[in-house]
Coordinates of C-alpha atoms in Angstrom, one line a residue:
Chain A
X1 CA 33.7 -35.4 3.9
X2 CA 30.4 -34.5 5.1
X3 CA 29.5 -30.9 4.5
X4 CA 28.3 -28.3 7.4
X5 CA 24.5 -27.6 7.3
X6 CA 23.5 -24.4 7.7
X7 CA 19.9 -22.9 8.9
X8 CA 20.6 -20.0 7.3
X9 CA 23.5 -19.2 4.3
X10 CA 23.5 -15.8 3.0
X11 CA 25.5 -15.0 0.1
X12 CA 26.7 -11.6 -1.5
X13 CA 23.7 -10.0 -1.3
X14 CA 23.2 -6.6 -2.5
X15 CA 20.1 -4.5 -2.5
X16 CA 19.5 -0.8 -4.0
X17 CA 16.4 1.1 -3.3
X18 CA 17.2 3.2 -6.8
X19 CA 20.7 4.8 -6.1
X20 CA 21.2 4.1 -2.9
X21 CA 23.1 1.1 -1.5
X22 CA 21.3 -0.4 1.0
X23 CA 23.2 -3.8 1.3
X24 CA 26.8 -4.5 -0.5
X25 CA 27.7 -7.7 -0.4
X26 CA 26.3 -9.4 2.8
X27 CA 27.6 -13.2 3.7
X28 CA 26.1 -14.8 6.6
X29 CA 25.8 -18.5 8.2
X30 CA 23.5 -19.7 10.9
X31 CA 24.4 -23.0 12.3
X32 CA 21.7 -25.1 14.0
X33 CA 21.4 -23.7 17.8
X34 CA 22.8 -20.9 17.2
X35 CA 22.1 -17.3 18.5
X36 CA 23.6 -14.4 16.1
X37 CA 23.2 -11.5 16.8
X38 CA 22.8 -8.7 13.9
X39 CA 24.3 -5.5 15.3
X40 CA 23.9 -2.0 13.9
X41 CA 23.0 1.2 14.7
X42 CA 19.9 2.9 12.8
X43 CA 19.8 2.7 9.3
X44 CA 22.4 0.1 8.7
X45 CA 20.4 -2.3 6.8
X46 CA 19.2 -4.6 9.1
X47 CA 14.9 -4.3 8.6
X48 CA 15.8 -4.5 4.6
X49 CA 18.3 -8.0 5.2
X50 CA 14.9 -9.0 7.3
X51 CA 12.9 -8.1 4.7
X52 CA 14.8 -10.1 2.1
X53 CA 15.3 -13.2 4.3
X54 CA 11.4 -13.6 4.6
X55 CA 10.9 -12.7 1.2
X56 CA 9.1 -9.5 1.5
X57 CA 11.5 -8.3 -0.5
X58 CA 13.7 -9.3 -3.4
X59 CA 17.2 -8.4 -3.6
X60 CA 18.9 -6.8 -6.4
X61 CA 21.3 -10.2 -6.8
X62 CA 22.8 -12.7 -4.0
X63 CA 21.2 -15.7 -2.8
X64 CA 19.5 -16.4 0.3
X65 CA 19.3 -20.1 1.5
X66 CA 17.3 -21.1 4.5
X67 CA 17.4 -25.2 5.9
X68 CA 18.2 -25.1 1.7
X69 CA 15.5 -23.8 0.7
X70 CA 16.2 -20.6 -2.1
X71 CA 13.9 -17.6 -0.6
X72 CA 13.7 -16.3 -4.6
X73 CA 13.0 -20.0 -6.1
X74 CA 11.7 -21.9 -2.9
X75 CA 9.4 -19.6 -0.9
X76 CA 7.4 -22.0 0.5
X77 CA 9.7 -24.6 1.7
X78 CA 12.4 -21.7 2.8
X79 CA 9.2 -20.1 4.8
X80 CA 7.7 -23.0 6.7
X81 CA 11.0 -23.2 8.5
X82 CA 10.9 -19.6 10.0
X83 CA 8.8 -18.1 12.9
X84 CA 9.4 -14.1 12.7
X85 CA 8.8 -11.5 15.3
X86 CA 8.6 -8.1 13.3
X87 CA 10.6 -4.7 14.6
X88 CA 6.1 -3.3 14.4
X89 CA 4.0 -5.0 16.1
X90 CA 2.3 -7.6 13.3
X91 CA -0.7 -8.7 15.3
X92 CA -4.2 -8.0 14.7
X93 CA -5.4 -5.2 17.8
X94 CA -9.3 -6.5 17.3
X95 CA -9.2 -9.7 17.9
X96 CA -8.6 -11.6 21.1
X97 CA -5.3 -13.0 22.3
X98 CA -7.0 -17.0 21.1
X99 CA -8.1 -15.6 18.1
X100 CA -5.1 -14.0 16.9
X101 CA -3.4 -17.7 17.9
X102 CA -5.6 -19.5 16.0
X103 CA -5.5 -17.1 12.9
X104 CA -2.1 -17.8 12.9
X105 CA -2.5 -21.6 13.6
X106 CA -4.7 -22.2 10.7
X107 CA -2.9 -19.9 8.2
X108 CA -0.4 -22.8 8.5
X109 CA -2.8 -25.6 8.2
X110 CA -1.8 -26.5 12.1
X111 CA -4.9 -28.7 14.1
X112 CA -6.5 -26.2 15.9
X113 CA -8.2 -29.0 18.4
X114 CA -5.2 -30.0 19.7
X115 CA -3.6 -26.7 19.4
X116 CA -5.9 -25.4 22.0
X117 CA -4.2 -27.0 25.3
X118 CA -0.7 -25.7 23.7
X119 CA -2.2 -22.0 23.7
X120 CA -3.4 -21.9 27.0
X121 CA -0.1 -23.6 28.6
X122 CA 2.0 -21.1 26.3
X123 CA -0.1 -18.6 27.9
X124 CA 0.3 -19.8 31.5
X125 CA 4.2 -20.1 31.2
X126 CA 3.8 -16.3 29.9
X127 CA 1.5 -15.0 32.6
X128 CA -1.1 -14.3 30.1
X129 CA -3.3 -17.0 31.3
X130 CA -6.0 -14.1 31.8
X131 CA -5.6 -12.2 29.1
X132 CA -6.7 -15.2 26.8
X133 CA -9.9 -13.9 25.8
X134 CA -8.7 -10.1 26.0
X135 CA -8.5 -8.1 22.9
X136 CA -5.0 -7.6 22.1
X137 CA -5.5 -3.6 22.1
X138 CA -5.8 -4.0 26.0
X139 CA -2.6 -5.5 26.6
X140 CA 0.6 -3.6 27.1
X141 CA 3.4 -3.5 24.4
X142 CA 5.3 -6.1 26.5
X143 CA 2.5 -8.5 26.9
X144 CA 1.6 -8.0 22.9
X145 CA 5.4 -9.3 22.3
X146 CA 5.3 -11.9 24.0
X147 CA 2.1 -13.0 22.7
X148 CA 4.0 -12.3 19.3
X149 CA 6.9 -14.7 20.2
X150 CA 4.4 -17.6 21.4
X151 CA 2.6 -17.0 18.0
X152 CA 5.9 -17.5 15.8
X153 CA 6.9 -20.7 17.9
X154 CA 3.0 -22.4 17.4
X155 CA 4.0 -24.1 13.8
X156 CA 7.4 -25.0 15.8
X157 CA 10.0 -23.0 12.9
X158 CA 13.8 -24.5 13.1
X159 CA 14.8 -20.9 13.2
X160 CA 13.7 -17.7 14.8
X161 CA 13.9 -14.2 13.4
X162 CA 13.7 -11.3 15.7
X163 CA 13.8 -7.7 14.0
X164 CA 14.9 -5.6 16.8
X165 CA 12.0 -6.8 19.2
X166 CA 12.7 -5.4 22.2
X167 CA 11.8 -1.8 20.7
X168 CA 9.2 0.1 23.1
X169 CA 10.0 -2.2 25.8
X170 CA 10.7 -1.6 29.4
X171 CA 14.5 -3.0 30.6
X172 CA 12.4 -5.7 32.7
X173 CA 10.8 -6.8 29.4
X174 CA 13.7 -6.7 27.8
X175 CA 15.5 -8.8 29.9
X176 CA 12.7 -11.3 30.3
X177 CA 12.4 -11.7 26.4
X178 CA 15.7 -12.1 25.7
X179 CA 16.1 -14.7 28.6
X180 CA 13.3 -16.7 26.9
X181 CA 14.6 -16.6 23.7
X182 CA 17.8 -18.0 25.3
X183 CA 16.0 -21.1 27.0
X184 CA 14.1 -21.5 23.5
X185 CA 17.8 -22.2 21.6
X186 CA 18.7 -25.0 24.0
X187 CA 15.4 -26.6 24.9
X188 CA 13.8 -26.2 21.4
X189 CA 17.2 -26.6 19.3
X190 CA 16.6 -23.3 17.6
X191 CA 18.6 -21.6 15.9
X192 CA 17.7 -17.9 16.2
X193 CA 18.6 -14.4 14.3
X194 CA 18.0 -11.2 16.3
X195 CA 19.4 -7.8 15.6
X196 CA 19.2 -4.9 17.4
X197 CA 20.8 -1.9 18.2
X198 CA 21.1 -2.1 21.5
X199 CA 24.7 -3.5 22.3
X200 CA 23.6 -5.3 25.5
X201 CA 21.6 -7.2 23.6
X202 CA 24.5 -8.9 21.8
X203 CA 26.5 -9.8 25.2
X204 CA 25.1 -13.5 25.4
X205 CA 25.2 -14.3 21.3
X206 CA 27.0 -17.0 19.6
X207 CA 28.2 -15.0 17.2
X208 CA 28.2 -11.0 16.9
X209 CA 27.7 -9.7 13.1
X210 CA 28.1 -5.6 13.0
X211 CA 26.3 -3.7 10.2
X212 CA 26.7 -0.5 9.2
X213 CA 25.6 1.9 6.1
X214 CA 24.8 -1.6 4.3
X215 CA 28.0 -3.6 4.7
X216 CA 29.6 -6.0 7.3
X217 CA 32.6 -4.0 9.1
X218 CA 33.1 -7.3 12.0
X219 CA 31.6 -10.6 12.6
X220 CA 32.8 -13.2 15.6
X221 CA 32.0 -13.8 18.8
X222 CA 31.9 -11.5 21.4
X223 CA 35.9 -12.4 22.6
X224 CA 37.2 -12.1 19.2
X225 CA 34.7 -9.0 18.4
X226 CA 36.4 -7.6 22.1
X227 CA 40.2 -8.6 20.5
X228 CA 39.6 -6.7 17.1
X229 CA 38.6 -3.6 18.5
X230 CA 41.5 -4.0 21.4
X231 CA 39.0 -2.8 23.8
X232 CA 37.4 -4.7 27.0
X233 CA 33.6 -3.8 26.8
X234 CA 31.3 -4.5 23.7
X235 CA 29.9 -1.6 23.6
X236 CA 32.8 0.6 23.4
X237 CA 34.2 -1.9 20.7
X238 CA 31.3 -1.6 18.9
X239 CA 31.5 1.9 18.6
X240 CA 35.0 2.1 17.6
X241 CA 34.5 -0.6 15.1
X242 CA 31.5 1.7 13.8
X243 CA 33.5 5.1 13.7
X244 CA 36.8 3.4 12.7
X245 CA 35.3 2.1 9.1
Chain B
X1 CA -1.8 -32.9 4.2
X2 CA -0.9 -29.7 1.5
X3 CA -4.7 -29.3 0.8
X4 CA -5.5 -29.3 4.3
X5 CA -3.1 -26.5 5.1
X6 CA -4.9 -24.5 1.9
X7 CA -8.2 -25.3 3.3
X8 CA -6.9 -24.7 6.8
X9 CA -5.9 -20.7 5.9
X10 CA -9.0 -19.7 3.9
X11 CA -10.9 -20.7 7.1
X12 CA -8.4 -19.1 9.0
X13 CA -9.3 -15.5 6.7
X14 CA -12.7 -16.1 6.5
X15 CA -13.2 -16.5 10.6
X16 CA -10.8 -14.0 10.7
X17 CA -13.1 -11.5 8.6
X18 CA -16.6 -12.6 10.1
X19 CA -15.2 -12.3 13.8
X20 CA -14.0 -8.9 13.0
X21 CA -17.2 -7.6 11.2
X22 CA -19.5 -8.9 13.8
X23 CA -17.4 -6.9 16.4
X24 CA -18.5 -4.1 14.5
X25 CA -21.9 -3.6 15.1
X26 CA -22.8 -0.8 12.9
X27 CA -21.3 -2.3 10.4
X28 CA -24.1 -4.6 9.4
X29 CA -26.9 -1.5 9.8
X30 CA -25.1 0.5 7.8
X31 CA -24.8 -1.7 5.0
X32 CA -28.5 -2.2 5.0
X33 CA -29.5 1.5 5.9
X34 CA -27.5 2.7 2.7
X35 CA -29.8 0.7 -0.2
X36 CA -32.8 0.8 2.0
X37 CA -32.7 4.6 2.1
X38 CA -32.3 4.5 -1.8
X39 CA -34.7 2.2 -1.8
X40 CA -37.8 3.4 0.6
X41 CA -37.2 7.4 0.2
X42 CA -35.3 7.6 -3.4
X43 CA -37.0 5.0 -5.1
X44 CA -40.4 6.4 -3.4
X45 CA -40.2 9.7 -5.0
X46 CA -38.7 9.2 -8.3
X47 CA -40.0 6.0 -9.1
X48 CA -43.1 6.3 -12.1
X49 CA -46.4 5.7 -10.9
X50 CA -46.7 4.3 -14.4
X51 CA -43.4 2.4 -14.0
X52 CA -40.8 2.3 -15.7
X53 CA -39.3 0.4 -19.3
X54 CA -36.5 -1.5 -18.1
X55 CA -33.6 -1.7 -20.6
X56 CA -32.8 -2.1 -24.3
X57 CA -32.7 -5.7 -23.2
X58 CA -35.9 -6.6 -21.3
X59 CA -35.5 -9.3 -18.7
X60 CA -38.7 -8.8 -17.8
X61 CA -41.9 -10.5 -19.0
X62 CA -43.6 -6.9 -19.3
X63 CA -43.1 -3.7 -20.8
X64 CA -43.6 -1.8 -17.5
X65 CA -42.3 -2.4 -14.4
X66 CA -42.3 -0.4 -10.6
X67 CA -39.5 1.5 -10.1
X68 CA -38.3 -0.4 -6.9
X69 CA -38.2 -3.7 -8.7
X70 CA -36.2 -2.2 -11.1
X71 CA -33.7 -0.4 -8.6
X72 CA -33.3 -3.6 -6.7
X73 CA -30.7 -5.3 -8.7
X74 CA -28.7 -2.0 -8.4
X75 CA -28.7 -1.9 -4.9
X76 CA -27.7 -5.3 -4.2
X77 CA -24.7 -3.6 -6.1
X78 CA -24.3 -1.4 -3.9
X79 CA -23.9 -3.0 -0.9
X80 CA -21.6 -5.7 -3.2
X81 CA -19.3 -2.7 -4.2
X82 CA -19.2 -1.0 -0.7
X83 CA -18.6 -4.5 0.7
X84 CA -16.1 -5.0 -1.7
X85 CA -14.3 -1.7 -1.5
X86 CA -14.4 -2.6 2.6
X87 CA -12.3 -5.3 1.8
X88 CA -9.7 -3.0 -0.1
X89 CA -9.5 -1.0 3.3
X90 CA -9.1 -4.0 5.3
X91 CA -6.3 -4.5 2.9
X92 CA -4.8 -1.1 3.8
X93 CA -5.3 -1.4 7.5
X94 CA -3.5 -4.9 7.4
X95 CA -0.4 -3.2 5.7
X96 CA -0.9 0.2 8.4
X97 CA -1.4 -2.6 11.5
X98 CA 1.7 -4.8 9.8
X99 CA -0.8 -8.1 9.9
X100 CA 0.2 -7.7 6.0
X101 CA 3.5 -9.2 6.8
X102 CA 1.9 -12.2 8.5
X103 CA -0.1 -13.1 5.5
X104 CA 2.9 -12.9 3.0
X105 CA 5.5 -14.6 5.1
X106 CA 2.6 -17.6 5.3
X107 CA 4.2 -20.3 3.5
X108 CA 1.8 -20.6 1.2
X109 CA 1.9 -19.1 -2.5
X110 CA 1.0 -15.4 -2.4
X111 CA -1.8 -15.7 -5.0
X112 CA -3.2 -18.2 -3.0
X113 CA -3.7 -16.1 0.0
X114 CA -4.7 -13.3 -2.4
X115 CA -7.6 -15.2 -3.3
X116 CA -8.6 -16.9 -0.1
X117 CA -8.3 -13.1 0.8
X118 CA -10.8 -12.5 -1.6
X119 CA -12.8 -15.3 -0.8
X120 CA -13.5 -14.0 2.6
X121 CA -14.1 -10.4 1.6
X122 CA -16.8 -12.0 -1.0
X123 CA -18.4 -14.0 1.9
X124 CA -19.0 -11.2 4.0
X125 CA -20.2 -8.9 0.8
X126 CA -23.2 -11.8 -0.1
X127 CA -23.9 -11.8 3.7
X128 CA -24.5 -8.7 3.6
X129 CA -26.3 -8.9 0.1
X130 CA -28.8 -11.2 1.6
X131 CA -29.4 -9.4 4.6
X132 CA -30.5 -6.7 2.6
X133 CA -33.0 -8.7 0.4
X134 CA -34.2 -10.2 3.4
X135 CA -34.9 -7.5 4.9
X136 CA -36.1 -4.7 2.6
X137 CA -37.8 -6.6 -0.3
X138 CA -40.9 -8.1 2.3
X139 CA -41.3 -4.8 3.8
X140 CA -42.0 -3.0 0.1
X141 CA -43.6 -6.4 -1.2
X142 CA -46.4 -5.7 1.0
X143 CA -47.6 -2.7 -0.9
X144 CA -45.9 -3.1 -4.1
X145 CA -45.4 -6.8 -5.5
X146 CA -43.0 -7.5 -7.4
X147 CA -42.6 -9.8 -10.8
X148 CA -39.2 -11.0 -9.1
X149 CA -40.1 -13.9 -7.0
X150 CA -37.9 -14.4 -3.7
X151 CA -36.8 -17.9 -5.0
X152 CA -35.4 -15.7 -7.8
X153 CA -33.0 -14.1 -5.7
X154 CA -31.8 -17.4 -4.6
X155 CA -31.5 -18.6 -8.0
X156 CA -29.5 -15.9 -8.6
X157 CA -27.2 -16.7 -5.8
X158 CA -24.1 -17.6 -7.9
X159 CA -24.1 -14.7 -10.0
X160 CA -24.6 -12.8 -6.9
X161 CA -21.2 -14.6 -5.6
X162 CA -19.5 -13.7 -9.1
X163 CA -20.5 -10.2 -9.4
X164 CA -19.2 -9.8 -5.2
X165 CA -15.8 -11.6 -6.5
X166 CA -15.3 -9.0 -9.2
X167 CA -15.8 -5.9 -6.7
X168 CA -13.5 -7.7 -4.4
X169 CA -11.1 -8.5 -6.5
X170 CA -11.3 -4.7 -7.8
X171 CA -11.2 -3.8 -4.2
X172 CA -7.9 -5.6 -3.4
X173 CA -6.2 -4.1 -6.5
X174 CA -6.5 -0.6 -5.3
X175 CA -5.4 -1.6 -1.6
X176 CA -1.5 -2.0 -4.0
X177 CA -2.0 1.5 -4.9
X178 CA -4.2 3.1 -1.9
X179 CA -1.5 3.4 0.8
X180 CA -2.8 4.7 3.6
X181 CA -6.2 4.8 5.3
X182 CA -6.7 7.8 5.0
X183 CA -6.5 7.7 1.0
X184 CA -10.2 6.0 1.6
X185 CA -12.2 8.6 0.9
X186 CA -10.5 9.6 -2.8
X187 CA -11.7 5.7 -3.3
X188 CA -15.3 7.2 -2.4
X189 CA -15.4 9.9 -4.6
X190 CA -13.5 8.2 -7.9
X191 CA -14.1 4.9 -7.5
X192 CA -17.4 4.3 -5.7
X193 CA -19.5 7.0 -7.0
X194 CA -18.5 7.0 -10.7
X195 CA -19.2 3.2 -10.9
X196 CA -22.8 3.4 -9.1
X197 CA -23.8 6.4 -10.7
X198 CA -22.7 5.9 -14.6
X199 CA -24.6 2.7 -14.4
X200 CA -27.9 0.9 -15.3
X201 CA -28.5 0.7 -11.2
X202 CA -30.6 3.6 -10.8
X203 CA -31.9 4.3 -14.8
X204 CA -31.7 2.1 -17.8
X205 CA -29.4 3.4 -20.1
X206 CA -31.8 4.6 -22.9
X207 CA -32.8 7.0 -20.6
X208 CA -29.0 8.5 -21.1
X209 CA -29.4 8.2 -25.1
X210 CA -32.7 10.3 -24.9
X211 CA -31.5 12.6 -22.3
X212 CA -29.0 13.8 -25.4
X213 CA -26.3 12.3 -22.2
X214 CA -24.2 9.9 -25.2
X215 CA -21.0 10.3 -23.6
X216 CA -22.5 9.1 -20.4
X217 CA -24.0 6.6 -21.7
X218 CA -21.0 5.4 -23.7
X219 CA -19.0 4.9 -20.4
X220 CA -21.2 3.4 -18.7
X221 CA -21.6 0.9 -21.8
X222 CA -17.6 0.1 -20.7
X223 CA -19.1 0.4 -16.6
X224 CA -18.7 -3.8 -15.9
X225 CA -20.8 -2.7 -13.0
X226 CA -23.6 -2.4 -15.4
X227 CA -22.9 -6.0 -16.7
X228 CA -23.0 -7.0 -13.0
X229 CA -26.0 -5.3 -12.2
X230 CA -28.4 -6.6 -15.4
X231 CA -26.4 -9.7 -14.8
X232 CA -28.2 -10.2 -11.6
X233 CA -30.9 -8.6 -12.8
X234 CA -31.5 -11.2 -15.5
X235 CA -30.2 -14.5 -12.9
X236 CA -33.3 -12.8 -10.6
X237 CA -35.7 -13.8 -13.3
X238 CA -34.5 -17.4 -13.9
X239 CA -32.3 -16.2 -17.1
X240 CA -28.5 -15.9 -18.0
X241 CA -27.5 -13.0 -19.5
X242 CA -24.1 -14.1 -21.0
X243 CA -22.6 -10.7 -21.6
X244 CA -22.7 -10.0 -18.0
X245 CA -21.5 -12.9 -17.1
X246 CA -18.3 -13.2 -19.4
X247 CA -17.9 -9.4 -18.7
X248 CA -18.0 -9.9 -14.8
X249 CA -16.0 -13.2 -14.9
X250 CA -13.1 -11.7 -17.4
X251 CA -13.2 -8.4 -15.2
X252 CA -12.3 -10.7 -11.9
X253 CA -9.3 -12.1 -13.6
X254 CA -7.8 -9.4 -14.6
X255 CA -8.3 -7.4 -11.2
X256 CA -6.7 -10.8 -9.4
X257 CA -4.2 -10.9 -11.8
X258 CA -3.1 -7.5 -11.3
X259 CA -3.6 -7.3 -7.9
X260 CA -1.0 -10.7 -7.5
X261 CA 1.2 -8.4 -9.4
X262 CA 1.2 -5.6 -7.9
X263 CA 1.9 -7.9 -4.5
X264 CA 5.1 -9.6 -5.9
X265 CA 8.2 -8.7 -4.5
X266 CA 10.3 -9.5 -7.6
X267 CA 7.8 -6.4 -8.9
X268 CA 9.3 -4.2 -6.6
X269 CA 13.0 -5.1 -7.5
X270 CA 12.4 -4.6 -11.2
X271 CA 11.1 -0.9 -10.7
X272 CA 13.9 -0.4 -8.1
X273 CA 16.5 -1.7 -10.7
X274 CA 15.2 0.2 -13.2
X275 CA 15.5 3.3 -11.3
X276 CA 18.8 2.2 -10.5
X277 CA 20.0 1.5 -14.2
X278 CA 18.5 4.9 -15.4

């Protein structure tokens, strides 16, 4: 019998920053084309499961897994796969839209000649066409995401991971991003990790995952998230998930 | 293809660094303005007309030399270890502006990008090193010749490379401890100033043994700035001057090693579950 593959496989993870619990126990899966989304409201956990899925951070025991490749063991291998947007904005404010893209480019060993016509038809699909040879401190917060998200797509990851990206951004924005990010899973065959805190964010996921002081309280999708809380919108089943635990 | 990629990201930081520096205008002119104010009004009125007995070691072929032949060496420090601390805030604003994050989720081992890091900071620093020389030295050759001959200087190019790696590397292992910007200025005053000053940059160091100053002189015995400085010093004038050399070169290791360190993650868990177990 053939086994599933996952893109991502988390498994009992715990993490203490010295007495205090910040993860206990977290088990996830990421299928291939798949878009989970990682619920929570502030301080659940979410930034420091980020943290320890792109190794910035080690945690405390628990393996995580990604296209099977050990984070701990296999950086390298386990990083080429991913493309991350960051919850703060990771991109350098002094250099130029094309700069910042090529930094990127290079820093994994991608051909920057033919990299070039890829850049500036990203850009056009984004609007940014213009702004190509802008410094990135001219641009506003929603244009410096989305030149974020073209930037973690150049060295074409299997999987995406989006810390709460739509932070600071207008409900236009919001909507825009999240709509590319949903053509990206079928036409790129990604398979994509976003959490957030913003329940609306969660209505078109695959699978739902709710966090909360460190520790899963409900994962599905959004009907069998809907059926556990025996309510009819997300959002109020989120919250009486959250106060019920 | 895996070399490539390598090669590939220590271009990527090294444009990276030279686009952002010559963005900065003032950047450049200040690095030269700082040794060439030592060396045209300091240098000027301190300097021996009689000149000046250069060390306990003498790389010179004479017994006397002009004080701003013997400053030079020093200064080229100067800009190396203001360069080099530059690259320690670059360090700090990439962790501030979260670019940090980029370069450690590169899939490429961390050392690796510490160095290339490094690499690029030390480019920049002999850039600037050279700018300097180029500069300066013509301007107070034209009154005041000097034993050093300019091909010196460019004999002593590798050693000027080494001496810029160890400052760099010293730089980027205070970027694990400095945590914000605005920590910069202790950097100045305790990092900076204490290595320039209790050094052989400005005075050789029998000048602190007859001055009565012994504990001076004893630390800056232990100062591997000094090593750098008569390192170059002695590379300026066609000879090697092992002690600086091993000096600088062990000195760069152990700053690299410790800086990796201090940029592991695993680090981070062991302090955090040993807080957690006690």
């Amino acid at each position: 019998m053939l086994k599933e593959k996952f893109m991502l496989e988390i498994n009992n993870i715990k993490k203490y920053y010295g007495s205090f619990l910040a993860l206990n126990n977290i088990c996830l899966k990421l299928k291939p084309n798949q878009l989970v989304v990682l619920l929570g409201p502030n301080g659940a956990g979410k930034s420091t499961l980020f943290s320890i899925i792109t190794g910035l951070v080690r945690a405390d025991s628990g393996s995580c897994v990604i296209n099977g490749n050990n984070i701990a063991s296999q950086s390298i291998g386990a990083l080429k796969n991913l493309g991350v947007v960051f919850q703060q904005p990771t991109i350098d404010l002094e250099l130029t839209v094309k700069e910042n893209l090529l930094f990127h480019a290079r820093l994994h060993g991608l051909r920057v000649a033919s990299l070039k016509k890829i850049i500036e038809k990203e850009l056009n699909e984004n609007g940014l066409e213009k702004k190509i040879n802008k410094k990135v401190r001219t641009l506003s917060g929603g244009e410096r995401r989305k030149v974020e998200l073209i930037r973690s797509l150049l060295h074409e990851p299997k999987m995406l991971l989006m810390d709460e990206p739509t932070v600071g951004l207008d409900p236009r924005s919001r909507a825009d991003l999240l709509k590319k990010i949903l053509n990206l899973k079928s036409s790129k065959n990604l398979s994509v990790l976003w959490t957030t805190h913003l329940v609306d964010e969660a209505e078109k996921a695959d699978k739902i995952i709710i966090l909360d002081k460190g520790e899963i309280i409900a994962i599905g999708s959004k009907k069998e998230i809907l059926s556990m809380a025996k309510e009819n919108k997300l959002a109020k089943a989120f919250l009486k998930l959250v106060e019920e635990k | 293809m895996k070399i490539r990629h390598y090669i590939a990201a220590l271009l990527g930081l090294s444009i990276r660094e030279i686009i952002k520096f010559s963005n900065q205008k003032g950047r450049l002119f200040s690095a030269i303005v700082r040794p060439a104010l030592w060396l045209f009004v300091f240098a000027a009125g301190v300097g021996s007309a009689k000149g000046i007995q250069p060390a306990l070691i003498n790389f010179y072929p004479t017994q006397n030399i002009n004080y701003f032949e013997y400053i030079t060496p020093g200064l080229l420090g100067m800009v190396l270890l203001f360069s080099g601390m530059q690259s320690s805030l670059s360090m700090v604003y990439d962790r501030e502006m979260g670019v940090m994050k980029i370069l450690l989720t590169v899939p490429l081992p961390r050392w690796y990008m510490l160095i290339s890091k490094l690499i690029a900071g030390t480019i920049l620093s002999v850039i600037q090193a050279y700018c300097f020389l180029i500069i300066c030295l013509p301007i107070v050759n034209i009154y005041t010749p000097f034993l050093t001959s300019f091909t010196g200087w460019f004999l002593a190019f590798p050693f000027i490379v080494l001496f810029g790696l160890m400052l760099g590397s010293l730089g980027l292992l205070l970027s694990v401890y400095i945590k914000q910007l605005e920590n910069f200025a202790g950097t100045m005053n305790f990092v900076i100033f204490p290595m320039f000053f209790i050094s052989s940059a400005l005075y050789p160091l029998w000048r602190l043994i007859d001055n009565g100053a012994l504990y001076v002189y004893h630390i800056a015995k232990l100062n591997p700035f000094t090593y750098g400085v008569e390192m170059v010093r002695a590379a300026s004038l066609g000879k090697f001057y092992l002690n600086g050399f091993l000096v600088c070169l062990i000195c760069t290791l152990i700053f690299l090693f410790l800086a990796v360190r201090g940029y592991n993650p695993q680090n981070n868990a062991i302090k955090k579950s040993k807080s957690k177990n006690g």
